[in-house]
mmCIF file of C-alpha atoms and ligand atoms in Angstrom:
data_model
loop_
_atom_site.group_PDB
_atom_site.id
_atom_site.type_symbol
_atom_site.label_atom_id
_atom_site.label_comp_id
_atom_site.label_asym_id
_atom_site.label_seq_id
_atom_site.Cartn_x
_atom_site.Cartn_y
_atom_site.Cartn_z
ATOM 1 C CA UNK A 69 93.845 133.724 -38.213
ATOM 2 C CA UNK A 70 89.895 135.363 -37.188
ATOM 3 C CA UNK A 71 88.426 131.198 -39.902
ATOM 4 C CA UNK A 72 90.414 129.412 -37.163
ATOM 5 C CA UNK A 73 88.806 131.075 -34.880
ATOM 6 C CA UNK A 74 92.436 132.815 -34.062
ATOM 7 C CA UNK A 75 92.159 135.993 -31.653
ATOM 8 C CA UNK A 76 93.594 139.060 -33.978
ATOM 9 C CA UNK A 77 97.366 139.338 -32.121
ATOM 10 C CA UNK A 78 97.829 136.385 -33.192
ATOM 11 C CA UNK A 79 97.739 137.334 -37.012
ATOM 12 C CA UNK A 80 100.366 140.230 -36.181
ATOM 13 C CA UNK A 81 102.313 137.065 -34.009
ATOM 14 C CA UNK A 82 102.855 135.302 -37.171
ATOM 15 C CA UNK A 83 103.647 138.468 -38.964
ATOM 16 C CA UNK A 84 106.046 139.997 -37.016
ATOM 17 C CA UNK A 85 107.907 135.814 -37.437
ATOM 18 C CA UNK A 86 108.009 136.032 -40.481
ATOM 19 C CA UNK A 87 109.602 139.435 -42.016
ATOM 20 C CA UNK A 88 111.332 141.268 -37.977
ATOM 21 C CA UNK A 89 112.516 137.985 -37.058
ATOM 22 C CA UNK A 90 113.005 135.598 -39.852
ATOM 23 C CA UNK A 91 111.598 132.164 -38.276
ATOM 24 C CA UNK A 92 112.136 130.262 -41.581
ATOM 25 C CA UNK A 93 109.550 127.506 -39.938
ATOM 26 C CA UNK A 94 107.299 126.778 -37.717
ATOM 27 C CA UNK A 95 108.675 125.305 -35.396
ATOM 28 C CA UNK A 96 110.053 128.607 -34.584
ATOM 29 C CA UNK A 97 106.645 130.292 -33.946
ATOM 30 C CA UNK A 98 107.540 130.378 -30.130
ATOM 31 C CA UNK A 99 105.255 132.460 -29.548
ATOM 32 C CA UNK A 100 102.110 130.125 -30.789
ATOM 33 C CA UNK A 101 100.497 127.387 -29.031
ATOM 34 C CA UNK A 102 102.040 123.569 -30.196
ATOM 35 C CA UNK A 103 99.323 122.583 -31.710
ATOM 36 C CA UNK A 104 98.324 125.973 -33.262
ATOM 37 C CA UNK A 105 102.638 125.455 -35.321
ATOM 38 C CA UNK A 106 101.684 121.901 -35.996
ATOM 39 C CA UNK A 107 98.313 123.349 -37.726
ATOM 40 C CA UNK A 108 99.858 126.381 -40.064
ATOM 41 C CA UNK A 109 102.274 124.153 -41.108
ATOM 42 C CA UNK A 110 99.737 121.360 -42.236
ATOM 43 C CA UNK A 111 98.571 124.032 -43.763
ATOM 44 C CA UNK A 112 101.809 126.231 -45.084
ATOM 45 C CA UNK A 113 105.151 126.369 -46.395
ATOM 46 C CA UNK A 114 107.057 128.966 -46.154
ATOM 47 C CA UNK A 115 109.569 128.837 -48.407
ATOM 48 C CA UNK A 116 113.027 129.933 -49.168
ATOM 49 C CA UNK A 117 114.887 130.843 -52.493
ATOM 50 C CA UNK A 118 117.724 128.703 -53.042
ATOM 51 C CA UNK A 119 121.595 130.187 -53.601
ATOM 52 C CA UNK A 120 121.861 129.222 -57.752
ATOM 53 C CA UNK A 121 125.870 131.174 -58.329
ATOM 54 C CA UNK A 122 127.303 134.220 -56.333
ATOM 55 C CA UNK A 123 130.409 136.510 -56.839
ATOM 56 C CA UNK A 124 131.958 138.912 -55.665
ATOM 57 C CA UNK A 125 134.373 141.715 -56.253
ATOM 58 C CA UNK A 126 137.641 141.269 -55.049
ATOM 59 C CA UNK A 127 137.945 145.039 -55.557
ATOM 60 C CA UNK A 128 135.515 146.360 -53.412
ATOM 61 C CA UNK A 129 133.366 143.733 -52.675
ATOM 62 C CA UNK A 130 130.553 143.741 -54.492
ATOM 63 C CA UNK A 131 128.399 141.155 -54.439
ATOM 64 C CA UNK A 132 126.433 139.606 -57.085
ATOM 65 C CA UNK A 133 123.639 136.505 -55.944
ATOM 66 C CA UNK A 134 121.119 134.386 -58.718
ATOM 67 C CA UNK A 135 118.458 133.173 -57.494
ATOM 68 C CA UNK A 136 115.825 130.014 -58.352
ATOM 69 C CA UNK A 137 112.361 130.286 -57.575
ATOM 70 C CA UNK A 138 109.903 127.428 -56.783
ATOM 71 C CA UNK A 139 108.847 127.455 -60.385
ATOM 72 C CA UNK A 140 112.072 126.702 -63.523
ATOM 73 C CA UNK A 141 112.654 131.158 -62.909
ATOM 74 C CA UNK A 142 115.984 132.140 -61.877
ATOM 75 C CA UNK A 143 116.659 136.345 -60.262
ATOM 76 C CA UNK A 144 119.616 138.304 -59.516
ATOM 77 C CA UNK A 145 120.427 140.680 -56.960
ATOM 78 C CA UNK A 146 123.108 141.966 -56.186
ATOM 79 C CA UNK A 147 125.326 143.717 -52.977
ATOM 80 C CA UNK A 148 126.989 147.527 -53.481
ATOM 81 C CA UNK A 149 129.095 148.703 -50.557
ATOM 82 C CA UNK A 150 129.978 152.113 -51.012
ATOM 83 C CA UNK A 151 131.709 153.471 -47.595
ATOM 84 C CA UNK A 152 128.501 153.535 -44.547
ATOM 85 C CA UNK A 153 126.700 152.300 -47.290
ATOM 86 C CA UNK A 154 125.531 149.602 -48.340
ATOM 87 C CA UNK A 155 123.231 148.320 -50.890
ATOM 88 C CA UNK A 156 120.755 145.280 -51.613
ATOM 89 C CA UNK A 157 119.314 145.508 -54.841
ATOM 90 C CA UNK A 158 116.762 143.485 -55.949
ATOM 91 C CA UNK A 159 114.472 142.470 -59.135
ATOM 92 C CA UNK A 160 110.850 143.119 -58.854
ATOM 93 C CA UNK A 161 109.928 141.232 -61.837
ATOM 94 C CA UNK A 162 110.990 137.705 -64.170
ATOM 95 C CA UNK A 163 113.259 139.472 -66.800
ATOM 96 C CA UNK A 164 111.348 142.472 -68.708
ATOM 97 C CA UNK A 165 109.382 143.611 -71.322
ATOM 98 C CA UNK A 166 110.648 146.788 -71.817
ATOM 99 C CA UNK A 167 114.042 146.010 -73.580
ATOM 100 C CA UNK A 168 116.132 148.532 -73.038
ATOM 101 C CA UNK A 169 119.415 148.014 -75.502
ATOM 102 C CA UNK A 170 122.031 148.420 -73.360
ATOM 103 C CA UNK A 171 120.425 146.133 -70.636
ATOM 104 C CA UNK A 172 121.055 141.918 -69.799
ATOM 105 C CA UNK A 173 117.517 141.492 -69.281
ATOM 106 C CA UNK A 174 116.311 143.577 -71.816
ATOM 107 C CA UNK A 175 117.035 140.550 -73.741
ATOM 108 C CA UNK A 176 115.574 138.401 -71.620
ATOM 109 C CA UNK A 177 111.697 139.742 -71.617
ATOM 110 C CA UNK A 178 109.467 139.190 -69.581
ATOM 111 C CA UNK A 179 108.872 135.610 -67.869
ATOM 112 C CA UNK A 180 107.002 136.491 -65.038
ATOM 113 C CA UNK A 181 105.773 138.956 -62.084
ATOM 114 C CA UNK A 182 107.869 137.701 -58.406
ATOM 115 C CA UNK A 183 105.612 137.709 -55.851
ATOM 116 C CA UNK A 184 106.418 139.930 -52.545
ATOM 117 C CA UNK A 185 107.908 137.362 -50.553
ATOM 118 C CA UNK A 186 109.781 135.946 -53.800
ATOM 119 C CA UNK A 187 111.228 140.105 -53.295
ATOM 120 C CA UNK A 188 111.138 140.296 -49.748
ATOM 121 C CA UNK A 189 113.213 136.748 -49.565
ATOM 122 C CA UNK A 190 115.533 138.188 -51.946
ATOM 123 C CA UNK A 191 116.830 140.623 -48.763
ATOM 124 C CA UNK A 192 115.936 137.971 -45.893
ATOM 125 C CA UNK A 193 118.353 135.644 -47.539
ATOM 126 C CA UNK A 194 121.585 138.373 -48.647
ATOM 127 C CA UNK A 195 120.980 139.643 -44.910
ATOM 128 C CA UNK A 196 121.296 136.580 -43.149
ATOM 129 C CA UNK A 197 124.478 135.012 -45.414
ATOM 130 C CA UNK A 198 126.694 138.487 -45.254
ATOM 131 C CA UNK A 199 124.995 138.789 -41.659
ATOM 132 C CA UNK A 200 124.136 142.292 -41.345
ATOM 133 C CA UNK A 201 121.218 144.901 -42.521
ATOM 134 C CA UNK A 202 121.553 146.685 -45.842
ATOM 135 C CA UNK A 203 121.400 150.999 -45.232
ATOM 136 C CA UNK A 204 119.801 151.110 -48.226
ATOM 137 C CA UNK A 205 117.536 149.664 -50.545
ATOM 138 C CA UNK A 206 117.210 149.426 -54.889
ATOM 139 C CA UNK A 207 114.445 147.885 -57.204
ATOM 140 C CA UNK A 208 117.440 147.927 -59.757
ATOM 141 C CA UNK A 209 117.791 144.421 -60.715
ATOM 142 C CA UNK A 210 115.485 142.926 -63.005
ATOM 143 C CA UNK A 211 111.938 143.868 -64.310
ATOM 144 C CA UNK A 212 110.291 147.403 -64.312
ATOM 145 C CA UNK A 213 108.569 147.885 -60.810
ATOM 146 C CA UNK A 214 105.890 149.985 -62.164
ATOM 147 C CA UNK A 215 104.715 147.195 -63.969
ATOM 148 C CA UNK A 216 104.601 144.811 -61.212
ATOM 149 C CA UNK A 217 103.310 147.893 -58.667
ATOM 150 C CA UNK A 218 101.836 145.894 -56.690
ATOM 151 C CA UNK A 219 103.878 143.136 -55.361
ATOM 152 C CA UNK A 220 106.834 145.638 -55.202
ATOM 153 C CA UNK A 221 104.840 148.057 -53.240
ATOM 154 C CA UNK A 222 103.458 145.243 -51.410
ATOM 155 C CA UNK A 223 106.878 143.848 -50.256
ATOM 156 C CA UNK A 224 108.111 147.412 -50.091
ATOM 157 C CA UNK A 225 105.553 147.966 -47.728
ATOM 158 C CA UNK A 226 107.013 144.888 -44.764
ATOM 159 C CA UNK A 227 110.918 145.932 -45.573
ATOM 160 C CA UNK A 228 109.800 149.505 -44.721
ATOM 161 C CA UNK A 229 107.834 148.376 -42.062
ATOM 162 C CA UNK A 230 109.353 149.163 -38.373
ATOM 163 C CA UNK A 231 107.259 145.412 -37.270
ATOM 164 C CA UNK A 232 108.518 144.044 -40.519
ATOM 165 C CA UNK A 233 112.001 144.243 -41.950
ATOM 166 C CA UNK A 234 112.416 147.206 -40.188
ATOM 167 C CA UNK A 235 114.436 150.754 -42.585
ATOM 168 C CA UNK A 236 113.411 153.098 -43.172
ATOM 169 C CA UNK A 237 111.001 153.785 -46.376
ATOM 170 C CA UNK A 238 112.136 156.562 -47.271
ATOM 171 C CA UNK A 239 115.272 154.199 -48.033
ATOM 172 C CA UNK A 240 114.014 151.882 -50.169
ATOM 173 C CA UNK A 241 114.173 153.569 -53.845
ATOM 174 C CA UNK A 242 111.986 152.418 -56.821
ATOM 175 C CA UNK A 243 112.658 153.259 -59.975
ATOM 176 C CA UNK A 244 111.488 153.110 -62.916
ATOM 177 C CA UNK A 245 112.096 153.528 -66.804
ATOM 178 C CA UNK A 246 109.487 155.454 -66.859
ATOM 179 C CA UNK A 247 106.084 154.493 -66.931
ATOM 180 C CA UNK A 248 104.123 157.896 -66.156
ATOM 181 C CA UNK A 249 100.910 156.205 -65.308
ATOM 182 C CA UNK A 250 102.844 154.520 -62.539
ATOM 183 C CA UNK A 251 105.333 157.127 -61.348
ATOM 184 C CA UNK A 252 101.522 159.738 -60.711
ATOM 185 C CA UNK A 253 99.834 156.640 -58.926
ATOM 186 C CA UNK A 254 102.763 156.918 -56.932
ATOM 187 C CA UNK A 255 102.506 159.892 -56.285
ATOM 188 C CA UNK A 256 98.545 160.326 -55.452
ATOM 189 C CA UNK A 257 99.123 157.780 -52.812
ATOM 190 C CA UNK A 258 101.528 158.813 -51.184
ATOM 191 C CA UNK A 259 103.870 156.042 -51.159
ATOM 192 C CA UNK A 260 106.750 157.301 -48.219
ATOM 193 C CA UNK A 261 109.321 155.097 -50.911
ATOM 194 C CA UNK A 262 111.896 157.701 -53.002
ATOM 195 C CA UNK A 263 111.757 157.628 -56.690
ATOM 196 C CA UNK A 264 114.402 157.282 -59.630
ATOM 197 C CA UNK A 265 114.141 157.407 -62.940
ATOM 198 C CA UNK A 266 115.961 155.794 -65.318
ATOM 199 C CA UNK A 267 116.894 158.692 -68.283
ATOM 200 C CA UNK A 268 119.058 157.884 -70.001
ATOM 201 C CA UNK A 269 118.847 160.274 -72.390
ATOM 202 C CA UNK A 270 117.680 164.520 -73.376
ATOM 203 C CA UNK A 271 116.979 163.356 -76.973
ATOM 204 C CA UNK A 272 113.434 161.994 -78.232
ATOM 205 C CA UNK A 273 114.901 160.071 -81.339
ATOM 206 C CA UNK A 274 117.989 158.823 -79.667
ATOM 207 C CA UNK A 275 115.881 157.290 -76.355
ATOM 208 C CA UNK A 276 113.448 155.886 -78.379
ATOM 209 C CA UNK A 277 115.773 154.116 -80.173
ATOM 210 C CA UNK A 278 117.490 152.945 -76.504
ATOM 211 C CA UNK A 279 114.636 152.652 -74.553
ATOM 212 C CA UNK A 280 111.827 152.000 -76.719
ATOM 213 C CA UNK A 281 109.561 152.167 -73.838
ATOM 214 C CA UNK A 282 110.170 156.118 -74.501
ATOM 215 C CA UNK A 283 107.829 156.075 -78.054
ATOM 216 C CA UNK A 284 104.730 155.741 -74.735
ATOM 217 C CA UNK A 285 106.233 158.337 -73.008
ATOM 218 C CA UNK A 286 108.185 160.730 -73.902
ATOM 219 C CA UNK A 287 111.058 162.841 -72.076
ATOM 220 C CA UNK A 288 109.150 165.967 -71.565
ATOM 221 C CA UNK A 289 105.602 164.253 -70.967
ATOM 222 C CA UNK A 290 108.162 161.862 -68.410
ATOM 223 C CA UNK A 291 109.522 165.443 -67.035
ATOM 224 C CA UNK A 292 105.976 166.246 -66.134
ATOM 225 C CA UNK A 293 105.799 163.305 -64.193
ATOM 226 C CA UNK A 294 108.849 163.436 -61.968
ATOM 227 C CA UNK A 295 108.212 167.253 -61.939
ATOM 228 C CA UNK A 296 104.022 166.118 -60.122
ATOM 229 C CA UNK A 297 105.660 163.126 -57.745
ATOM 230 C CA UNK A 298 108.550 166.246 -56.198
ATOM 231 C CA UNK A 299 106.237 168.856 -56.192
ATOM 232 C CA UNK A 300 103.123 166.099 -53.957
ATOM 233 C CA UNK A 301 105.318 164.853 -52.464
ATOM 234 C CA UNK A 302 108.398 167.189 -51.160
ATOM 235 C CA UNK A 303 110.528 165.194 -52.283
ATOM 236 C CA UNK A 304 113.587 165.139 -54.389
ATOM 237 C CA UNK A 305 113.912 162.440 -57.301
ATOM 238 C CA UNK A 306 116.537 161.002 -58.983
ATOM 239 C CA UNK A 307 117.755 160.930 -62.339
ATOM 240 C CA UNK A 308 119.792 157.418 -63.306
ATOM 241 C CA UNK A 309 121.579 158.400 -66.538
ATOM 242 C CA UNK A 310 124.087 155.750 -67.832
ATOM 243 C CA UNK A 311 126.329 156.385 -70.491
ATOM 244 C CA UNK A 312 126.524 154.975 -73.287
ATOM 245 C CA UNK A 313 129.664 155.570 -76.614
ATOM 246 C CA UNK A 314 128.008 157.533 -78.909
ATOM 247 C CA UNK A 315 124.080 157.525 -78.763
ATOM 248 C CA UNK A 316 124.489 160.079 -75.121
ATOM 249 C CA UNK A 317 127.461 161.349 -73.440
ATOM 250 C CA UNK A 318 128.123 164.393 -75.376
ATOM 251 C CA UNK A 319 128.873 168.109 -73.760
ATOM 252 C CA UNK A 320 126.198 169.204 -75.834
ATOM 253 C CA UNK A 321 124.071 166.366 -73.523
ATOM 254 C CA UNK A 322 124.982 166.550 -70.645
ATOM 255 C CA UNK A 323 124.406 170.986 -71.541
ATOM 256 C CA UNK A 324 121.557 169.697 -71.781
ATOM 257 C CA UNK A 325 120.378 167.466 -68.786
ATOM 258 C CA UNK A 326 121.203 170.424 -66.390
ATOM 259 C CA UNK A 327 118.593 172.672 -68.788
ATOM 260 C CA UNK A 328 116.072 169.484 -68.460
ATOM 261 C CA UNK A 329 116.090 169.261 -64.714
ATOM 262 C CA UNK A 330 117.979 172.762 -63.326
ATOM 263 C CA UNK A 331 113.814 173.620 -61.777
ATOM 264 C CA UNK A 332 113.529 170.054 -61.321
ATOM 265 C CA UNK A 333 113.721 168.929 -57.157
ATOM 266 C CA UNK A 334 116.590 166.281 -58.109
ATOM 267 C CA UNK A 335 119.240 164.607 -58.597
ATOM 268 C CA UNK A 336 121.994 163.276 -60.954
ATOM 269 C CA UNK A 337 123.156 159.747 -61.096
ATOM 270 C CA UNK A 338 125.766 159.358 -63.728
ATOM 271 C CA UNK A 339 127.104 156.103 -64.399
ATOM 272 C CA UNK A 340 129.062 154.720 -66.978
ATOM 273 C CA UNK A 341 127.185 151.793 -69.622
ATOM 274 C CA UNK A 342 128.956 148.358 -68.201
ATOM 275 C CA UNK A 343 128.716 146.780 -70.640
ATOM 276 C CA UNK A 344 131.363 146.062 -73.249
ATOM 277 C CA UNK A 345 129.198 145.167 -77.037
ATOM 278 C CA UNK A 346 130.040 146.748 -80.037
ATOM 279 C CA UNK A 347 127.159 148.811 -80.210
ATOM 280 C CA UNK A 348 126.081 149.576 -76.650
ATOM 281 C CA UNK A 349 129.780 150.068 -74.620
ATOM 282 C CA UNK A 350 131.205 153.168 -72.045
ATOM 283 C CA UNK A 351 132.915 156.232 -74.165
ATOM 284 C CA UNK A 352 136.210 156.741 -73.113
ATOM 285 C CA UNK A 353 137.451 157.888 -69.794
ATOM 286 C CA UNK A 354 138.311 161.453 -71.023
ATOM 287 C CA UNK A 355 134.815 162.231 -72.080
ATOM 288 C CA UNK A 356 132.784 160.211 -68.840
ATOM 289 C CA UNK A 357 135.359 162.287 -66.573
ATOM 290 C CA UNK A 358 133.703 165.452 -69.850
ATOM 291 C CA UNK A 359 130.238 165.119 -69.040
ATOM 292 C CA UNK A 360 130.967 164.854 -65.837
ATOM 293 C CA UNK A 361 132.067 168.400 -65.181
ATOM 294 C CA UNK A 362 129.748 169.663 -67.569
ATOM 295 C CA UNK A 363 127.207 168.580 -65.104
ATOM 296 C CA UNK A 364 128.219 169.714 -62.365
ATOM 297 C CA UNK A 365 129.884 172.763 -63.040
ATOM 298 C CA UNK A 366 126.265 174.925 -64.339
ATOM 299 C CA UNK A 367 124.401 173.139 -61.267
ATOM 300 C CA UNK A 368 124.531 173.243 -57.225
ATOM 301 C CA UNK A 369 121.037 171.866 -56.504
ATOM 302 C CA UNK A 370 122.251 168.873 -58.292
ATOM 303 C CA UNK A 371 124.587 166.021 -56.653
ATOM 304 C CA UNK A 372 126.579 163.552 -58.332
ATOM 305 C CA UNK A 373 127.721 159.915 -57.191
ATOM 306 C CA UNK A 374 129.474 156.816 -59.357
ATOM 307 C CA UNK A 375 128.052 153.734 -58.664
ATOM 308 C CA UNK A 376 130.401 152.161 -57.012
ATOM 309 C CA UNK A 377 130.341 148.716 -59.020
ATOM 310 C CA UNK A 378 128.506 148.274 -61.077
ATOM 311 C CA UNK A 379 130.925 149.278 -63.751
ATOM 312 C CA UNK A 380 132.865 145.684 -62.952
ATOM 313 C CA UNK A 381 130.767 143.801 -62.165
ATOM 314 C CA UNK A 382 127.076 142.804 -64.788
ATOM 315 C CA UNK A 383 124.445 144.784 -64.512
ATOM 316 C CA UNK A 384 121.623 143.146 -63.487
ATOM 317 C CA UNK A 385 120.582 140.244 -65.723
ATOM 318 C CA UNK A 386 124.445 139.124 -66.709
ATOM 319 C CA UNK A 387 124.798 136.406 -63.473
ATOM 320 C CA UNK A 388 121.702 135.320 -65.099
ATOM 321 C CA UNK A 389 123.102 135.267 -69.220
ATOM 322 C CA UNK A 390 126.509 133.939 -68.445
ATOM 323 C CA UNK A 391 124.901 130.861 -65.979
ATOM 324 C CA UNK A 392 122.280 130.382 -69.490
ATOM 325 C CA UNK A 393 125.124 130.146 -71.495
ATOM 326 C CA UNK A 394 127.232 127.680 -68.708
ATOM 327 C CA UNK A 395 124.476 125.620 -69.008
ATOM 328 C CA UNK A 396 124.003 125.406 -72.583
ATOM 329 C CA UNK A 397 128.158 124.956 -73.032
ATOM 330 C CA UNK A 398 128.416 121.435 -74.768
ATOM 331 C CA UNK A 399 129.455 119.183 -71.756
ATOM 332 C CA UNK A 400 132.911 117.749 -73.290
HETATM 333 N N1 SAH B 32 113.611 148.269 -65.162
HETATM 334 C C1 SAH B 32 113.914 149.906 -63.467
HETATM 335 C C2 SAH B 32 114.988 148.903 -62.956
HETATM 336 C C3 SAH B 32 116.297 148.009 -63.345
HETATM 337 S S1 SAH B 32 117.553 148.988 -64.202
HETATM 338 C C4 SAH B 32 115.134 151.160 -64.649
HETATM 339 O O1 SAH B 32 114.654 150.047 -65.915
HETATM 340 O O2 SAH B 32 114.761 151.929 -63.974
HETATM 341 C C5 SAH B 32 118.337 149.331 -63.114
HETATM 342 C C6 SAH B 32 119.177 150.338 -63.637
HETATM 343 O O3 SAH B 32 119.933 149.818 -64.447
HETATM 344 C C7 SAH B 32 118.354 151.687 -64.452
HETATM 345 O O4 SAH B 32 118.934 153.257 -64.518
HETATM 346 C C8 SAH B 32 119.315 151.340 -66.066
HETATM 347 O O5 SAH B 32 119.809 152.266 -66.968
HETATM 348 C C9 SAH B 32 120.437 150.485 -65.823
HETATM 349 N N2 SAH B 32 121.338 149.050 -66.682
HETATM 350 C C10 SAH B 32 121.097 148.764 -67.150
HETATM 351 N N3 SAH B 32 121.764 148.302 -68.068
HETATM 352 C C11 SAH B 32 122.767 148.996 -67.959
HETATM 353 C C12 SAH B 32 124.291 148.718 -67.843
HETATM 354 N N4 SAH B 32 124.931 147.667 -69.110
HETATM 355 N N5 SAH B 32 125.090 149.473 -68.218
HETATM 356 C C13 SAH B 32 124.859 150.118 -67.025
HETATM 357 N N6 SAH B 32 123.413 150.388 -66.171
HETATM 358 C C14 SAH B 32 122.568 149.683 -67.163
HETATM 359 FE FE1 SF4 B 33 114.307 146.042 -68.268
HETATM 360 FE FE2 SF4 B 33 115.358 148.446 -67.137
HETATM 361 FE FE3 SF4 B 33 116.896 146.689 -68.401
HETATM 362 FE FE4 SF4 B 33 114.939 148.682 -69.867
HETATM 363 S S1 SF4 B 33 116.877 149.104 -67.974
HETATM 364 S S2 SF4 B 33 114.712 146.354 -70.259
HETATM 365 S S3 SF4 B 33 113.201 149.116 -67.564
HETATM 366 S S4 SF4 B 33 115.153 146.099 -67.427
#
């Protein structure tokens, strides 16, 4: 706006039009002069995500979306309803380079990072489609947010800004597989958003097998980083723990999990793996119950929350995979 000789506040009017009001055409910016609207339309486009596919769970309303980006790539987002909460689960990358063995997104490899606009758009589009706002946003879709740090934070700032999308920043959660430098950076910058770490195992050898990222960032160092964050921010940290049969779901694992995390200001989300592959599948209901109880019994500081809908619906990356499969199927 400065380059165009416009007053400073024009920039804010445009920002609010885009992010607070969600205008998708420059004609809607009625606070601006007609001439300026025209000039904007000549120089810029407001690009929206195109919906390619959407599936809903009849059981609990969980709804997944597949979006086409401006290029050939596609990404997923999910809406999860749980009591009074409506959680939007969004992607930060197309694919993911970290190759966790139980994760559908991991199989894609990294195709590219998302831009801040492509990240915020997932939220705007879903809010538009369901006609209501989320109570929470989690970066638990495709990708590793800490490997696209700048764009993820830029998008979160818009989503958590009163003149932007206007959700309280602590209701926006960044989830990481344990990229330690990212955790320190997040803590040192005093980011107002919440942080979750996908721990998924308390044994280095096992964790290395299911999450290759652990070779570079071992559990002890990861927990040190988590402690640094909780102490620096005064906030609690969430540990995600995906239960995988034969890997991480014994009573001993549960006890060790409590032992390693009980002195940290934290909560634990235990989530049964939702894929049903030969190697990576959830434990039996019985084992899940034992695990939950063993974690629960041993510390009051730890709350357990089952991520509803997650287990009956495909995890992020799976709708994408399904769509690719369908495309490849020969037509006859
Ligand atoms: N890359 C980040 C955020 C995206 S993955 C991370 O790993 O934290 C979001 C969450 O989905 C992680 O907690 C991951 O462990 C979990 N997840 C991946 N595949 C899953 C599966 N098949 N079943 C259940 N949870 C899964
Ligand atoms: Fe990437 Fe997270 Fe999937 Fe691991 S679990 S491959 S870090 S998206």
